[in-house]
Structure formats: structure tokens, C-alpha cells
CSV table of C-alpha atoms and ligand atoms in Angstrom, one decimal:
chain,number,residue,atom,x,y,z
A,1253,UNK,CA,157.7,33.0,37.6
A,1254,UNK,CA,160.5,30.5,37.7
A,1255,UNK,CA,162.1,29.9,41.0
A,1256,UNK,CA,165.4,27.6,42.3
A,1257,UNK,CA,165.5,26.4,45.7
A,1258,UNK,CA,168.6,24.8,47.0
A,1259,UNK,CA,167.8,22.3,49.7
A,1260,UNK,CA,165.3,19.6,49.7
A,1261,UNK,CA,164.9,19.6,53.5
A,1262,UNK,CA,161.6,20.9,55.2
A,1263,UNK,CA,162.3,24.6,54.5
A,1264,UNK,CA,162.6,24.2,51.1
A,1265,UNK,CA,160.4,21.6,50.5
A,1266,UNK,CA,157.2,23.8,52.1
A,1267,UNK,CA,158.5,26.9,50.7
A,1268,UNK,CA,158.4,25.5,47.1
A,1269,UNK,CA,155.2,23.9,47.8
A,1270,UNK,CA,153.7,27.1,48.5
A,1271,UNK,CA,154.6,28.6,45.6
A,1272,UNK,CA,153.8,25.9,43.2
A,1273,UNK,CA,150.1,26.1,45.1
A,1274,UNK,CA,150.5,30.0,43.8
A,1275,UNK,CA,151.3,28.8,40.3
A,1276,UNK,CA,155.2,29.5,39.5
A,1277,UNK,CA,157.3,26.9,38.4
A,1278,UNK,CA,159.5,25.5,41.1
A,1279,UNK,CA,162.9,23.9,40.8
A,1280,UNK,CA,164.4,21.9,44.2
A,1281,UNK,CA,167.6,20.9,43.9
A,1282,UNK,CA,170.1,18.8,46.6
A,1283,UNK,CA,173.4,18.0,47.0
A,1284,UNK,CA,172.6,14.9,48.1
A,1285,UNK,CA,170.8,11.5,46.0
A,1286,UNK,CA,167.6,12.4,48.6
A,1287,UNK,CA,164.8,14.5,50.0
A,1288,UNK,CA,164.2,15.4,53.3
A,1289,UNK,CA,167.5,16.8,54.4
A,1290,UNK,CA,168.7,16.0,58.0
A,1291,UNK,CA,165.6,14.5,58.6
A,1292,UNK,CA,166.0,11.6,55.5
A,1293,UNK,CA,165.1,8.2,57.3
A,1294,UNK,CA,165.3,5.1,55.3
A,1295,UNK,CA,165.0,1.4,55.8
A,1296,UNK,CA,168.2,0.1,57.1
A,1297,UNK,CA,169.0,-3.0,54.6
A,1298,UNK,CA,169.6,-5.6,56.9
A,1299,UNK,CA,167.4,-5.6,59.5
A,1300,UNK,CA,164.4,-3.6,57.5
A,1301,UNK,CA,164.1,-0.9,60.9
A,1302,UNK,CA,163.6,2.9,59.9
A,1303,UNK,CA,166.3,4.6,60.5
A,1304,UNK,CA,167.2,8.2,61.0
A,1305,UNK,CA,170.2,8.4,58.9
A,1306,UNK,CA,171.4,11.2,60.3
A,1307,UNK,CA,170.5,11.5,64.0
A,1308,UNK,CA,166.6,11.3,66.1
A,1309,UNK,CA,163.8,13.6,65.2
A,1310,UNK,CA,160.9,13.6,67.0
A,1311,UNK,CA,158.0,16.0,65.6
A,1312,UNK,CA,156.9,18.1,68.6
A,1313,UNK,CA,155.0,21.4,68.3
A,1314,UNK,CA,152.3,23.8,69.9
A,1315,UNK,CA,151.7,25.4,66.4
A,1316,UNK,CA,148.0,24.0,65.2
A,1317,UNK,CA,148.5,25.5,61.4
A,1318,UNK,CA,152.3,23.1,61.5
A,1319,UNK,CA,150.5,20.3,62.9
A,1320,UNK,CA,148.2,20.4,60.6
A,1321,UNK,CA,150.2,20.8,57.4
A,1322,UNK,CA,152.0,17.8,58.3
A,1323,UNK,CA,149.3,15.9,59.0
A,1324,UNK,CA,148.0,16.8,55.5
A,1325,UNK,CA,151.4,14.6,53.6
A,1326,UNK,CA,151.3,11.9,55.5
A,1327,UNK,CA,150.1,9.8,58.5
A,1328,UNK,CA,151.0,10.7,62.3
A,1329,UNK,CA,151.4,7.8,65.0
A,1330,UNK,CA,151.3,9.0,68.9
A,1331,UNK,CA,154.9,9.0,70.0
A,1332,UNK,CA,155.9,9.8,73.1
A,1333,UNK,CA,160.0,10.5,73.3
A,1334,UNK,CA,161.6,9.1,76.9
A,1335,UNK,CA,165.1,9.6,77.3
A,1336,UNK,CA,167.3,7.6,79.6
A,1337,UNK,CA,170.6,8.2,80.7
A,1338,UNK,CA,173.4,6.3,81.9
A,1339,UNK,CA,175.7,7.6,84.7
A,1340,UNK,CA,177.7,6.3,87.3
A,1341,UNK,CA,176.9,2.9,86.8
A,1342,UNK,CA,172.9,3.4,86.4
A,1343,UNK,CA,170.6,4.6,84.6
A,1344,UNK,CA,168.4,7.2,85.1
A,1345,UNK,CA,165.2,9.1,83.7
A,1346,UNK,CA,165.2,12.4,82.0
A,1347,UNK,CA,164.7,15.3,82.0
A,1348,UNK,CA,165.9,15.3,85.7
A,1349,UNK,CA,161.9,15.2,87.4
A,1350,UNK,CA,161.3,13.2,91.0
A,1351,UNK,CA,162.3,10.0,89.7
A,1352,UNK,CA,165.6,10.9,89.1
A,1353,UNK,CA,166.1,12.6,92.0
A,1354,UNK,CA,164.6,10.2,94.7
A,1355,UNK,CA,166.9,7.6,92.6
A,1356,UNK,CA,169.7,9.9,92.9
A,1357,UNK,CA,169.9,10.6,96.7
A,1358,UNK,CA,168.4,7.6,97.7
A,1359,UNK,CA,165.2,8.9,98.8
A,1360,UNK,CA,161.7,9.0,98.5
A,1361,UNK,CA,160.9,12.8,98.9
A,1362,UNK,CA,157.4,14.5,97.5
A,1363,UNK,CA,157.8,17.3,95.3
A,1364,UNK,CA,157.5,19.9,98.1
A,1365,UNK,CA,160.0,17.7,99.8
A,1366,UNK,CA,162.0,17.5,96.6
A,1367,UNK,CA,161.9,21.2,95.8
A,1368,UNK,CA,163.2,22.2,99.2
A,1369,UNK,CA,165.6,19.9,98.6
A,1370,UNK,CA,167.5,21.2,95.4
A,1371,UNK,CA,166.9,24.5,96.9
A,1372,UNK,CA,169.9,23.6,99.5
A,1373,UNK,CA,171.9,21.7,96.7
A,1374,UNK,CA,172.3,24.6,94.4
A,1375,UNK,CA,175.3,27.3,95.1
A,1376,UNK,CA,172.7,30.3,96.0
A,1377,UNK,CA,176.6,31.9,95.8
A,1378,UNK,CA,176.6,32.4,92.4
A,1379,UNK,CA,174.1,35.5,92.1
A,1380,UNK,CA,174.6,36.1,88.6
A,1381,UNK,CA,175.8,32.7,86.3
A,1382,UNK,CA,177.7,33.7,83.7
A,1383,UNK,CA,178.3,30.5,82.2
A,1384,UNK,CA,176.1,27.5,81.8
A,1385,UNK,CA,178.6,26.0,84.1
A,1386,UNK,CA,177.3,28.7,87.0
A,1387,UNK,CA,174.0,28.6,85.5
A,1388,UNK,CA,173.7,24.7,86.4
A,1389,UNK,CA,175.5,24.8,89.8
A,1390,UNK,CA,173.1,27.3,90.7
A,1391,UNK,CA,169.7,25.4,89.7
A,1392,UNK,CA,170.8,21.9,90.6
A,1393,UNK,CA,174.3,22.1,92.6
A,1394,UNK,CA,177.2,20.1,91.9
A,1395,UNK,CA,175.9,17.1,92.4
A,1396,UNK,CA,173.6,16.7,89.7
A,1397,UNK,CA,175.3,19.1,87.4
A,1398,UNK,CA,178.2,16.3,87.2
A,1399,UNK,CA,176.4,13.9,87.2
A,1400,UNK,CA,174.1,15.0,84.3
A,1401,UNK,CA,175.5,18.3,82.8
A,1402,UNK,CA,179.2,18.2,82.9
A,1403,UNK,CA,180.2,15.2,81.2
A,1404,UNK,CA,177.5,15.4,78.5
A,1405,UNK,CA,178.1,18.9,77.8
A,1406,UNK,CA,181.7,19.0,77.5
A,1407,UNK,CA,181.5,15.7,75.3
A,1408,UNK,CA,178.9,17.8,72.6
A,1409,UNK,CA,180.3,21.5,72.7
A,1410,UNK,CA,183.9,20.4,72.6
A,1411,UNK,CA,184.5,23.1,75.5
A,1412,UNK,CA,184.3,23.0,79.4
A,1413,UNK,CA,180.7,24.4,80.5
A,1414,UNK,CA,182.6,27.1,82.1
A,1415,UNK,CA,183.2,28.6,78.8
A,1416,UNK,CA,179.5,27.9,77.2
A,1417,UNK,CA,177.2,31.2,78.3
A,1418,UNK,CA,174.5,30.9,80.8
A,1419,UNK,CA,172.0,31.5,78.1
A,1420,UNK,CA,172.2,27.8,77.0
A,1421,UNK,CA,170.5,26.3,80.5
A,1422,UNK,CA,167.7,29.1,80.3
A,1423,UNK,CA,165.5,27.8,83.0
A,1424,UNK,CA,165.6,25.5,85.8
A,1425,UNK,CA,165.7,21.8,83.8
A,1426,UNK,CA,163.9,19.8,86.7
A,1427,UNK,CA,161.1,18.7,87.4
A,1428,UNK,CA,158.8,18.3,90.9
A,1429,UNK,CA,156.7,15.3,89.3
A,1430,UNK,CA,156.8,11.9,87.2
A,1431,UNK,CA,156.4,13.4,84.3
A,1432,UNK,CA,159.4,11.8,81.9
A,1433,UNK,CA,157.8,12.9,78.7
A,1434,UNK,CA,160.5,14.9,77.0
A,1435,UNK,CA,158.4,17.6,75.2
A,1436,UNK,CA,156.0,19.6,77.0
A,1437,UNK,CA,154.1,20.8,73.4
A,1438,UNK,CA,150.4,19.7,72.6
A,1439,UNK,CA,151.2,18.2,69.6
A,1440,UNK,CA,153.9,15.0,69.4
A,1441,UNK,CA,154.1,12.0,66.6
A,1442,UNK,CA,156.3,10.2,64.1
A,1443,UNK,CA,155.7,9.9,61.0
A,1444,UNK,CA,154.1,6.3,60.3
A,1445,UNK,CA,156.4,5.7,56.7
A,1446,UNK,CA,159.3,8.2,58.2
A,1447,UNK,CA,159.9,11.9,57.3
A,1448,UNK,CA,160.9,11.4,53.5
A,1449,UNK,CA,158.0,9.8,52.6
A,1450,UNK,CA,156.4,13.2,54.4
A,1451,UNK,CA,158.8,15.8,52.3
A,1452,UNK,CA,158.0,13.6,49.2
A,1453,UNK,CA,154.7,14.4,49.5
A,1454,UNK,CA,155.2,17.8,50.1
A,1455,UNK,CA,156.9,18.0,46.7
A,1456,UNK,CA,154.6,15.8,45.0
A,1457,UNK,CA,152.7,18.5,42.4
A,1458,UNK,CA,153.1,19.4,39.1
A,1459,UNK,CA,154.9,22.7,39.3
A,1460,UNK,CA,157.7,21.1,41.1
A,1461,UNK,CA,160.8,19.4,39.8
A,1462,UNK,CA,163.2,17.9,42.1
A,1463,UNK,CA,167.1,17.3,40.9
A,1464,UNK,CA,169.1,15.4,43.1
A,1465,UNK,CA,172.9,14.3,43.5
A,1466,UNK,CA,172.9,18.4,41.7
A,1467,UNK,CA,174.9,21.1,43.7
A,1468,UNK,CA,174.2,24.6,43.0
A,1469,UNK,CA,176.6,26.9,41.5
A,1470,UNK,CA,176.4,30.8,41.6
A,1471,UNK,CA,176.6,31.1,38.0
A,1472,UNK,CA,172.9,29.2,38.4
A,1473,UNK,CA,171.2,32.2,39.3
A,1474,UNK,CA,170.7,34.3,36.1
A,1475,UNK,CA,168.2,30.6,35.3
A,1476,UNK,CA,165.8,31.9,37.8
A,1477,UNK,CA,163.9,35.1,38.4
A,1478,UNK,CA,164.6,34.4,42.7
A,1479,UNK,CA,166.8,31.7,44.5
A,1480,UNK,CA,166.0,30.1,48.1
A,1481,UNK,CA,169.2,28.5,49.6
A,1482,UNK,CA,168.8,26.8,52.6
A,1483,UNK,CA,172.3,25.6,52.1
A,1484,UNK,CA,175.2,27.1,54.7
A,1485,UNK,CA,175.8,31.1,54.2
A,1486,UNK,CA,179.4,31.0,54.2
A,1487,UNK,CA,179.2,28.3,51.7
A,1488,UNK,CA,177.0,30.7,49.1
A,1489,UNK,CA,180.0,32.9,49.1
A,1490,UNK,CA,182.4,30.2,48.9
A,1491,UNK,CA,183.7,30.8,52.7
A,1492,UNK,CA,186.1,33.9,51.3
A,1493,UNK,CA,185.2,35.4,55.0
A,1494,UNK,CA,186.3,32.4,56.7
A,1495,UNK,CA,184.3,29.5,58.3
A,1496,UNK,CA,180.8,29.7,60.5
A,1497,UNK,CA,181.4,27.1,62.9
A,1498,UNK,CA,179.8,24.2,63.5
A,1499,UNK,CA,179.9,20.6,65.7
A,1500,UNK,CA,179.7,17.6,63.2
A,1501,UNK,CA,178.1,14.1,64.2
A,1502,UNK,CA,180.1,10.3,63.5
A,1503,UNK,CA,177.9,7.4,63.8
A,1504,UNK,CA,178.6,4.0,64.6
A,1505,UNK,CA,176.4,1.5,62.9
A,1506,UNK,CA,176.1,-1.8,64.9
A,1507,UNK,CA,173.4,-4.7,64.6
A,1508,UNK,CA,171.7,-6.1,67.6
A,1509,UNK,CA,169.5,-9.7,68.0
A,1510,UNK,CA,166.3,-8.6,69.7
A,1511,UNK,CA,166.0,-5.3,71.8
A,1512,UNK,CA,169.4,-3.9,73.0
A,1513,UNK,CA,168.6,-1.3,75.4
A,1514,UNK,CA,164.8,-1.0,75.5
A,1515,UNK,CA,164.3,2.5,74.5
A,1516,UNK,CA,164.9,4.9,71.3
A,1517,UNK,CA,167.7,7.1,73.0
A,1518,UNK,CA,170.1,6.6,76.0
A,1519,UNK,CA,171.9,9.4,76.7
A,1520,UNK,CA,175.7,9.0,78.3
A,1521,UNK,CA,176.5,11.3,80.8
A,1522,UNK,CA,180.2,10.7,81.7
A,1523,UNK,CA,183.1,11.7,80.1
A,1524,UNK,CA,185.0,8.9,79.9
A,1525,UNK,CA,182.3,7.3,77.5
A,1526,UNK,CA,183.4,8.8,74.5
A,1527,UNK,CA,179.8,9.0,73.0
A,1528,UNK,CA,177.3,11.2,73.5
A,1529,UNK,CA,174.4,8.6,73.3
A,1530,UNK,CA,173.4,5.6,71.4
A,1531,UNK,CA,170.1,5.2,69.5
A,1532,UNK,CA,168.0,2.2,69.0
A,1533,UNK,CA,165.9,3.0,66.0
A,1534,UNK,CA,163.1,0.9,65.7
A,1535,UNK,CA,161.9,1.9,69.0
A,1536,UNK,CA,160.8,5.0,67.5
A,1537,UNK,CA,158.2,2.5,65.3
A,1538,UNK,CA,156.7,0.9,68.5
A,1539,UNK,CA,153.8,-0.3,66.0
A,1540,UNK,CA,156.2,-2.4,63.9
A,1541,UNK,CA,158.0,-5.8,64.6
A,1542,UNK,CA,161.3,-6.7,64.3
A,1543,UNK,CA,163.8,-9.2,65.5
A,1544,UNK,CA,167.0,-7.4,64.9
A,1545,UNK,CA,168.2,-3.8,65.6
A,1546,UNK,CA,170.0,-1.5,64.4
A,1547,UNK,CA,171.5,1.1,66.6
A,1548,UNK,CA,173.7,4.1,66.4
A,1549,UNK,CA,176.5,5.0,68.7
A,1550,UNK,CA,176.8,9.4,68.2
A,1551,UNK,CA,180.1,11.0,68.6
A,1552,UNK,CA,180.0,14.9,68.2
A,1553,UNK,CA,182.9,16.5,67.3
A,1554,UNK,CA,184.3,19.9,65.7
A,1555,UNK,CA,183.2,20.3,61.7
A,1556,UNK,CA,186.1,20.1,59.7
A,1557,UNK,CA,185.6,21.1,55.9
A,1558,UNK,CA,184.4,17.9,54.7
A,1559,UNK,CA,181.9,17.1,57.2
A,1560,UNK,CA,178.4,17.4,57.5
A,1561,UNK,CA,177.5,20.7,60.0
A,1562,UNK,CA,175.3,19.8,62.2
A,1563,UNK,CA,175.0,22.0,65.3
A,1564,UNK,CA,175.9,26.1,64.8
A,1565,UNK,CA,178.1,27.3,68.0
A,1566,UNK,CA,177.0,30.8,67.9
A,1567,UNK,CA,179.8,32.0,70.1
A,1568,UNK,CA,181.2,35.5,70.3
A,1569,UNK,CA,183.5,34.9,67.6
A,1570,UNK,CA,181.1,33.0,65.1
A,1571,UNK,CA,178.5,35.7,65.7
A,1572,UNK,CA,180.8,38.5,64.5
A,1573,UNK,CA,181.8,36.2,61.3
A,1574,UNK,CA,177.9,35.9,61.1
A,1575,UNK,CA,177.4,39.7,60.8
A,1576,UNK,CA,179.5,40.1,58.0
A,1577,UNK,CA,178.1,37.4,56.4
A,1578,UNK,CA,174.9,38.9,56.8
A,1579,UNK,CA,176.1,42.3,55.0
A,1580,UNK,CA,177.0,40.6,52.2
A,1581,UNK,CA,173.5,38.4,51.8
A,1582,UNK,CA,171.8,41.8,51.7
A,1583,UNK,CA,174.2,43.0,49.5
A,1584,UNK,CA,173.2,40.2,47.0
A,1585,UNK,CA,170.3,40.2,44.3
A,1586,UNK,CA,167.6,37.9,44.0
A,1587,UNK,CA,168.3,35.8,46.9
A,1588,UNK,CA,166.8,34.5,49.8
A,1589,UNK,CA,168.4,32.8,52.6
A,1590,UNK,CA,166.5,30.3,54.9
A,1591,UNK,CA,166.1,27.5,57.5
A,1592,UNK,CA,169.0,26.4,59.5
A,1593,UNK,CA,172.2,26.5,57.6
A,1594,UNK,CA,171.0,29.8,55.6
A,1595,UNK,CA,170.6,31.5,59.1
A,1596,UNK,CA,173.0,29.6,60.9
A,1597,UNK,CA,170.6,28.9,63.7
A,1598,UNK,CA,169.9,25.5,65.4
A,1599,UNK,CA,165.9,24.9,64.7
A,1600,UNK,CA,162.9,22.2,65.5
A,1601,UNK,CA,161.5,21.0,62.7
A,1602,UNK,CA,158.3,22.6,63.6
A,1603,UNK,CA,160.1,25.9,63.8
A,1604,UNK,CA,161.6,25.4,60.5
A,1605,UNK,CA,157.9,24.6,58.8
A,1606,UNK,CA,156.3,27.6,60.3
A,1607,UNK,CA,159.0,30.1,58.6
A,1608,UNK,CA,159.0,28.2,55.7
A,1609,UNK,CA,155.2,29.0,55.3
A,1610,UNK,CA,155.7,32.6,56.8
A,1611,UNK,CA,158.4,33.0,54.3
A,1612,UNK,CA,155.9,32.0,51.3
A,1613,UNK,CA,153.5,34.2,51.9
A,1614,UNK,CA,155.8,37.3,52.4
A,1615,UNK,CA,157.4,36.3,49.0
A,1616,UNK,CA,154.6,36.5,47.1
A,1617,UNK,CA,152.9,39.5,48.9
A,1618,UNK,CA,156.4,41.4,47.4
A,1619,UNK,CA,155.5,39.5,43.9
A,1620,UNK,CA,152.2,40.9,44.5
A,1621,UNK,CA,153.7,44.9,44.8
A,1622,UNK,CA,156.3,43.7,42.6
A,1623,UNK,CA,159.2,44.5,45.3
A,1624,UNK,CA,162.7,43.2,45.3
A,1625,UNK,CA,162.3,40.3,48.2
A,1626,UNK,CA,165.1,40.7,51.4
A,1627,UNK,CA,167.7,38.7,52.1
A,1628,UNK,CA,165.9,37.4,55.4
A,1629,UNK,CA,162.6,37.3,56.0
A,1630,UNK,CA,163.8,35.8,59.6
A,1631,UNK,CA,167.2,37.4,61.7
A,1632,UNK,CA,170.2,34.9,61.0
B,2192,FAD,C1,171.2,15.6,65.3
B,2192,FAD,C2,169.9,16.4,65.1
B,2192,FAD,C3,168.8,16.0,65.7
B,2192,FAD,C4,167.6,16.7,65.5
B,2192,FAD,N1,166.5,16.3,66.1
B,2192,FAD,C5,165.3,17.0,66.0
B,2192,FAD,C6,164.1,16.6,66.7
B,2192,FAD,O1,164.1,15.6,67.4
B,2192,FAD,N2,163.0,17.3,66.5
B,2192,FAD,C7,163.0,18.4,65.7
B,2192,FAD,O2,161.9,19.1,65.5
B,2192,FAD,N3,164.1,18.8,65.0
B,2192,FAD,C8,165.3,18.1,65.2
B,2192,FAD,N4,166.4,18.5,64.5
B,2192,FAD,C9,166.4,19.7,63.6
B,2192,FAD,C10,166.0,19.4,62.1
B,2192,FAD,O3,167.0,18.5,61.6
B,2192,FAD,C11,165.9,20.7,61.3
B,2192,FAD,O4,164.9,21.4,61.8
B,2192,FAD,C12,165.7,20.5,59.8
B,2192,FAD,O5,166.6,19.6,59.3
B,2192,FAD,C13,165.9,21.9,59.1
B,2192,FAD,O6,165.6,21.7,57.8
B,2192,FAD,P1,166.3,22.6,56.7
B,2192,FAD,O7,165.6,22.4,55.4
B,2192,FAD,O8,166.4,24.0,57.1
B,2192,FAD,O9,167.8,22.0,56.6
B,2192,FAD,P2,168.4,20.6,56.1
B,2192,FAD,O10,167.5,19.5,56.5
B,2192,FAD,O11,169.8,20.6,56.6
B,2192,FAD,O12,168.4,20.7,54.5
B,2192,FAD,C14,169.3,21.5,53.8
B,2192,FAD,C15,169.6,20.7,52.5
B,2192,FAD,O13,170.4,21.6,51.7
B,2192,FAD,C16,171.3,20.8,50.9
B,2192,FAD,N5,172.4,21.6,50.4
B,2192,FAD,C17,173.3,22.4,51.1
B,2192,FAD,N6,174.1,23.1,50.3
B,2192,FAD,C18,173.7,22.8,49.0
B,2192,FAD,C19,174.2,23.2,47.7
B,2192,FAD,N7,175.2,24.0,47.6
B,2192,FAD,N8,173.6,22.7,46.6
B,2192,FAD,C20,172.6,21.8,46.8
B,2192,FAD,N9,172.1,21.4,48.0
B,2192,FAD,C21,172.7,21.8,49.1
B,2192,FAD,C22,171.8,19.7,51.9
B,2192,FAD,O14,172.2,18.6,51.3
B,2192,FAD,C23,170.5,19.5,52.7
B,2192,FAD,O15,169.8,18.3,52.2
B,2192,FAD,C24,167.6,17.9,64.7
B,2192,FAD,C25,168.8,18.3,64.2
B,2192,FAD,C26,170.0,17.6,64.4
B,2192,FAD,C27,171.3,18.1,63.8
């Protein structure tokens, strides 16, 4: 059969993969003059550092059958991520564990000592936190949640924490020990020649074409016996609902002799610094040399119509827009909607390849009984 899939990012990448392995014919097409999607690093031209165009990705996962898959395109190298931040005039380790918060209070507590400790800061008030303001106030207390939370939070949302539901801080973010490893999954790594070298060899077979700079159209779909768009929903219908919402990214590209801040990402926890954190790419290539840098400074702000959505909001009012957007996918023939603009849900990478493969497979089962494939094969 002959398929379209609109996105060359990981979930449509793996998705088209499969079925090319299954022997149909397999069309990729992207906006944009490249593959890889959000994940698209290239060399940065004047210092020669790989660079994630548009924002860090780490590959982290527990999921053996992604790890492997990955593993099969290209090669790993053992990346840890350690994330710094920079508050009140120092700079501190995160997530919050017992360096932090021996730094913090100016002690030198043991995690017993420590956990007894943030027991008395938090505000054992709040019995039920509604928002993620309450939510932090009553794991950490004020203390830390201004110093960490508040400032950070407000700068990426757009919103005060008090209006931000609990749901976002689901358990207590601190940790009793040393550990500073960001990820707590078996499984961590970059890429060693960045993540479009990895989605190009996903698409490298013979079943697959790949059109780039190419947007797709509506009037595109009697080509193709089944579409995957992994593009936004609202946009499939031409936003005639109104607009999903979304926070956009602005980077600040500035060059650097040497090492300017001697690690990949430093966060920025107050609110006066009006970036959310700057990232110093070619830490995330600890096996390569270079002399210069290139760093991005990352301002988040709300998605006008122009912009590039980055982060869904998934607030009360986005998620009844969302439902009737929904209703009308399932209304529709012949498509399928995936990954995270076609669900409108914020998702690892990792995430993303394991229902891109899950997706394949229950595809071509209904190909199999020769049944009309849904709308979803995951919730939006
Ligand atoms: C700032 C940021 C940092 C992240 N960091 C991490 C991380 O550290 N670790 C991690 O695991 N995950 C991370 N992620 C998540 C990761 O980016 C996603 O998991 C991944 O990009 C999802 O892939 P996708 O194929 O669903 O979507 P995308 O990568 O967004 O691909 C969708 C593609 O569709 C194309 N498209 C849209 N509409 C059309 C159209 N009408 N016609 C043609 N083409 C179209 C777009 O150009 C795009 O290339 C991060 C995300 C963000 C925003």
C-alpha cells in the first residue's frame, strides 16, 4: 500500500520505518529543509560544536526494545546530564538532593538529618495542594520553592504557580543523597554524530522517500491509501475551532572563547533574569575538542501563530478545545494522528519511539483484518 506521513521527527520516522520493513511504500514529508524534527542538531558553522538547534535532548529511557532500536541507527556515547542552577548569587546542583541543601542552609546535615529537616520547612498546613504553588510549599516550604520553583516556573508557564495544578510537581522533587544525575532510567546516551544522523538512518531504506521544504495539504490525501500526521491537530483542520495552546522557545545565539560556564545546561532560577537557562552545547560532546562555544540563551514565551509550538499547556480551557478536536479526528477518514503535536501532549523521546512502534504494529494488524485504522491508537 502507499502511505503519507507528515513529520520527519522520531514518530514518523519509526513509524514509516516499520512499514517500509512490512513492504508498503512510504512517503515522509516536512515542513522544514530537515529530518529529525525538534530533535535536528547540526554543526554550528563557526565554531564546528553540535548543536541542538532547537533546544537539549538527552536520550534517557528504561524501555530495553527503545534502547535497542536506537542503538541499531547509530552509535551511543555514555552521557550523563547534570544540571546547575543559578540563584541568589550562586550556583547550585539539581535536582535539589543533599548538596543543595547543605549548600542552601549552610549546613552539613546527613540524609536522616536532611529529611527531618525539610520535614519542618514544608507548610504541613496545606492538607490538600491544589496548585503546584501548594504542592511545592508543602514538599519543600517556602524557602526552597523561591528559591528554585517560583521564579523558574513563572518565567516558563507564563502564569504564577498559584494558577498551574498540583499535578505538575507529582512527587516530592528532592533528594536525601549525592546523586546529581538528572535521569533516574537504566538507559542514558547521546548520540555520537547527533540525532539527525540517527532519524536518517532510520529512513535510510528503499521503500521510503523523504520530501522536505514540502507542507502537506488536505487535498493530499486522496494520493495515499492512509495518512500519519504528526503535525499539530488544530492545524490539520486549519484551526476553524480556534487555537490549542502552546509556550514557544527564542534563542539567543552567542559565541564563547574556551568553556563559558562548564557544563551543558545552567538553569536560572530568579525572575528578574529574563531567561530560563543558557545552554553550552558542546558539553553535551564531552569526547570532542573545541576551542570556541557556542551557547544558547532560552527565553519561553506564549506561541503566537507564527511560532514554533513547543510546550502544550493542557489547561482547563485547552483541554476542552482538545476534545472537540478529538471528535472531529475521529470523524475523519484515513487518518492517523500521532506523536506530540498530533496528540497535543508533551513526550520523551523515548516515549515517542515506543508509540511510534506500538502504532506500526496496530496499523498493520487492521491491514491484516482489513479494518479502517482509528484516529488514535494513543489518547490525545
Ligand atoms: C525544548 C525541548 C527539549 C526537549 N528535551 C528532551 C530531552 O532532553 N529528552 C527527551 O527524551 N525528549 C526531549 N524533548 C521531546 C522531543 O523533542 C520529542 O519527544 C520529539 O521531538 C517528538 O517527536 P515528534 O516526531 O512527535 O515531533 P516533532 O519532532 O515536533 O516532529 C514533527 C514534524 O512535523 C513537521 N510538520 C508539522 N506540520 C507539518 C505540515 N503541515 N506539513 C509538513 N510537515 C509538518 C514539523 O516541521 C516537524 O519537523 C524536548 C522537547 C522540547 C520542546
Amino acid at each position: 500500500m502507499n502511505f503519507c506521513l507528515v513529520g520527519a521527527g522520531f514518530s514518523c520516522a519509526v513509524i514509516g520505518r516499520e512499514l517500509a520493513g512490512a513492504g508498503h511504500r512510504v512517503t515522509i514529508i516536512d515542513v522544514r529543509d530537515h529530518v529529525a524534527g525538534n530533535c535536528h542538531t547540526e554543526r554550528d558553522t563557526e565554531t564546528n560544536v553540535m548543536t541542538h538547534v532547537y533546544g537539549p535532548h538527552i536520550f534517557h529511557t528504561d524501555d530495553q526494545e527503545v534502547w535497542e532500536y536506537v542503538n541499531r541507527f547509530t552509535t551511543f556515547k555514555s552521557y550523563v546530564n547534570r544540571v546547575k542552577t543559578t540563584s541568589m548569587g550562586q550556583v547550585f546542583s539539581l535536582p535539589i538532593n543533599l548538596h543543595t541543601i547543605n549548600q542552601f542552609f549552610g549546613k552539613t546535615m546527613r540524609p536522616d538529618e536532611a529529611r527531618a529537616f525539610i520535614e519542618q520547612q514544608a507548610d504541613t498546613s496545606i492538607e490538600d495542594p491544589q496548585t503546584f504553588e501548594e504542592q511545592a510549599m508543602r514538599f519543600v516550604g517556602k524557602e526552597l520553592y523561591e528559591a528554585f520553583f517560583k521564579g523558574y516556573t513563572q518565567k516558563q508557564w507564563g502564569c504564577h504557580p498559584s494558577e498551574l495544578p498540583a499535578s505538575i510537581l507529582k512527587r516530592l522533587p528532592v533528594r536525601f543523597n549525592y546523586n546529581d544525575n538528572y535521569f533516574f532510567h537504566r538507559f542514558q546516551g547521546m548520540p555520537e554524530h547527533g540525532y539527525t544522523k540517527l532519524v536518517e538512518g532510520i529512513l535510510d531504506h528503499p521503500n521510503i522517500t523523504v520530501k522536505l521544504s514540502t507542507r502537506f495539504e488536505r487535498s493530499m490525501l486522496d494520493e495515499y491509501d492512509h495518512v500519519f500526521f504528526s503535525g499539530p491537530l488544530d492545524g490539520f483542520f486549519d484551526y476553524e475551532l480556534g487555537r490549542l495552546g502552546y509556550r514557544t522557545l527564542d534563542f539567543e545565539r552567542f559565541t564563547y572563547q574556551g568553556d563559558y560556564q562548564g557544563c551543558a545546561v545552567m538553569n536560572y532560577g530568579e525572575e528578574e533574569v529574563p531567561y530560563t537557562r543558557i545552554t553550552e552545547h558542546k558539553h553535551f560532546s564531552p569526547w570532542e575538542e573545541h576551542d570556541g562555544s557556542v551557547c544558547y540563551r532560552e527565553y519561553s514565551r506564549e506561541c503566537g501563530e507564527e511560532d514554533i509550538p513547543y510546550y502544550p499547556i493542557r489547561l482547563v480551557k485547552e483541554k476542552a478545545l482538545l476534545a472537540d478536536y478529538v471528535e472531529k479526528a475521529r470523524q475523519t477518514d484515513k487518518v492517523t494522528f500521532v506523536g506530540r503535536l498530533g496528540t497535543y501532549r508533551y513526550l520523551d523521546m523515548d516515549v515517542t519511539i515506543r508509540e511510534a512502534l506500538d502504532t506500526a504494529r496496530g496499523f498493520l494488524k487492521c491491514v491484516e483484518e482489513k479494518k479502517p485504522a482509528p484516529a488514535f491508537f494513543v489518547e490525545a
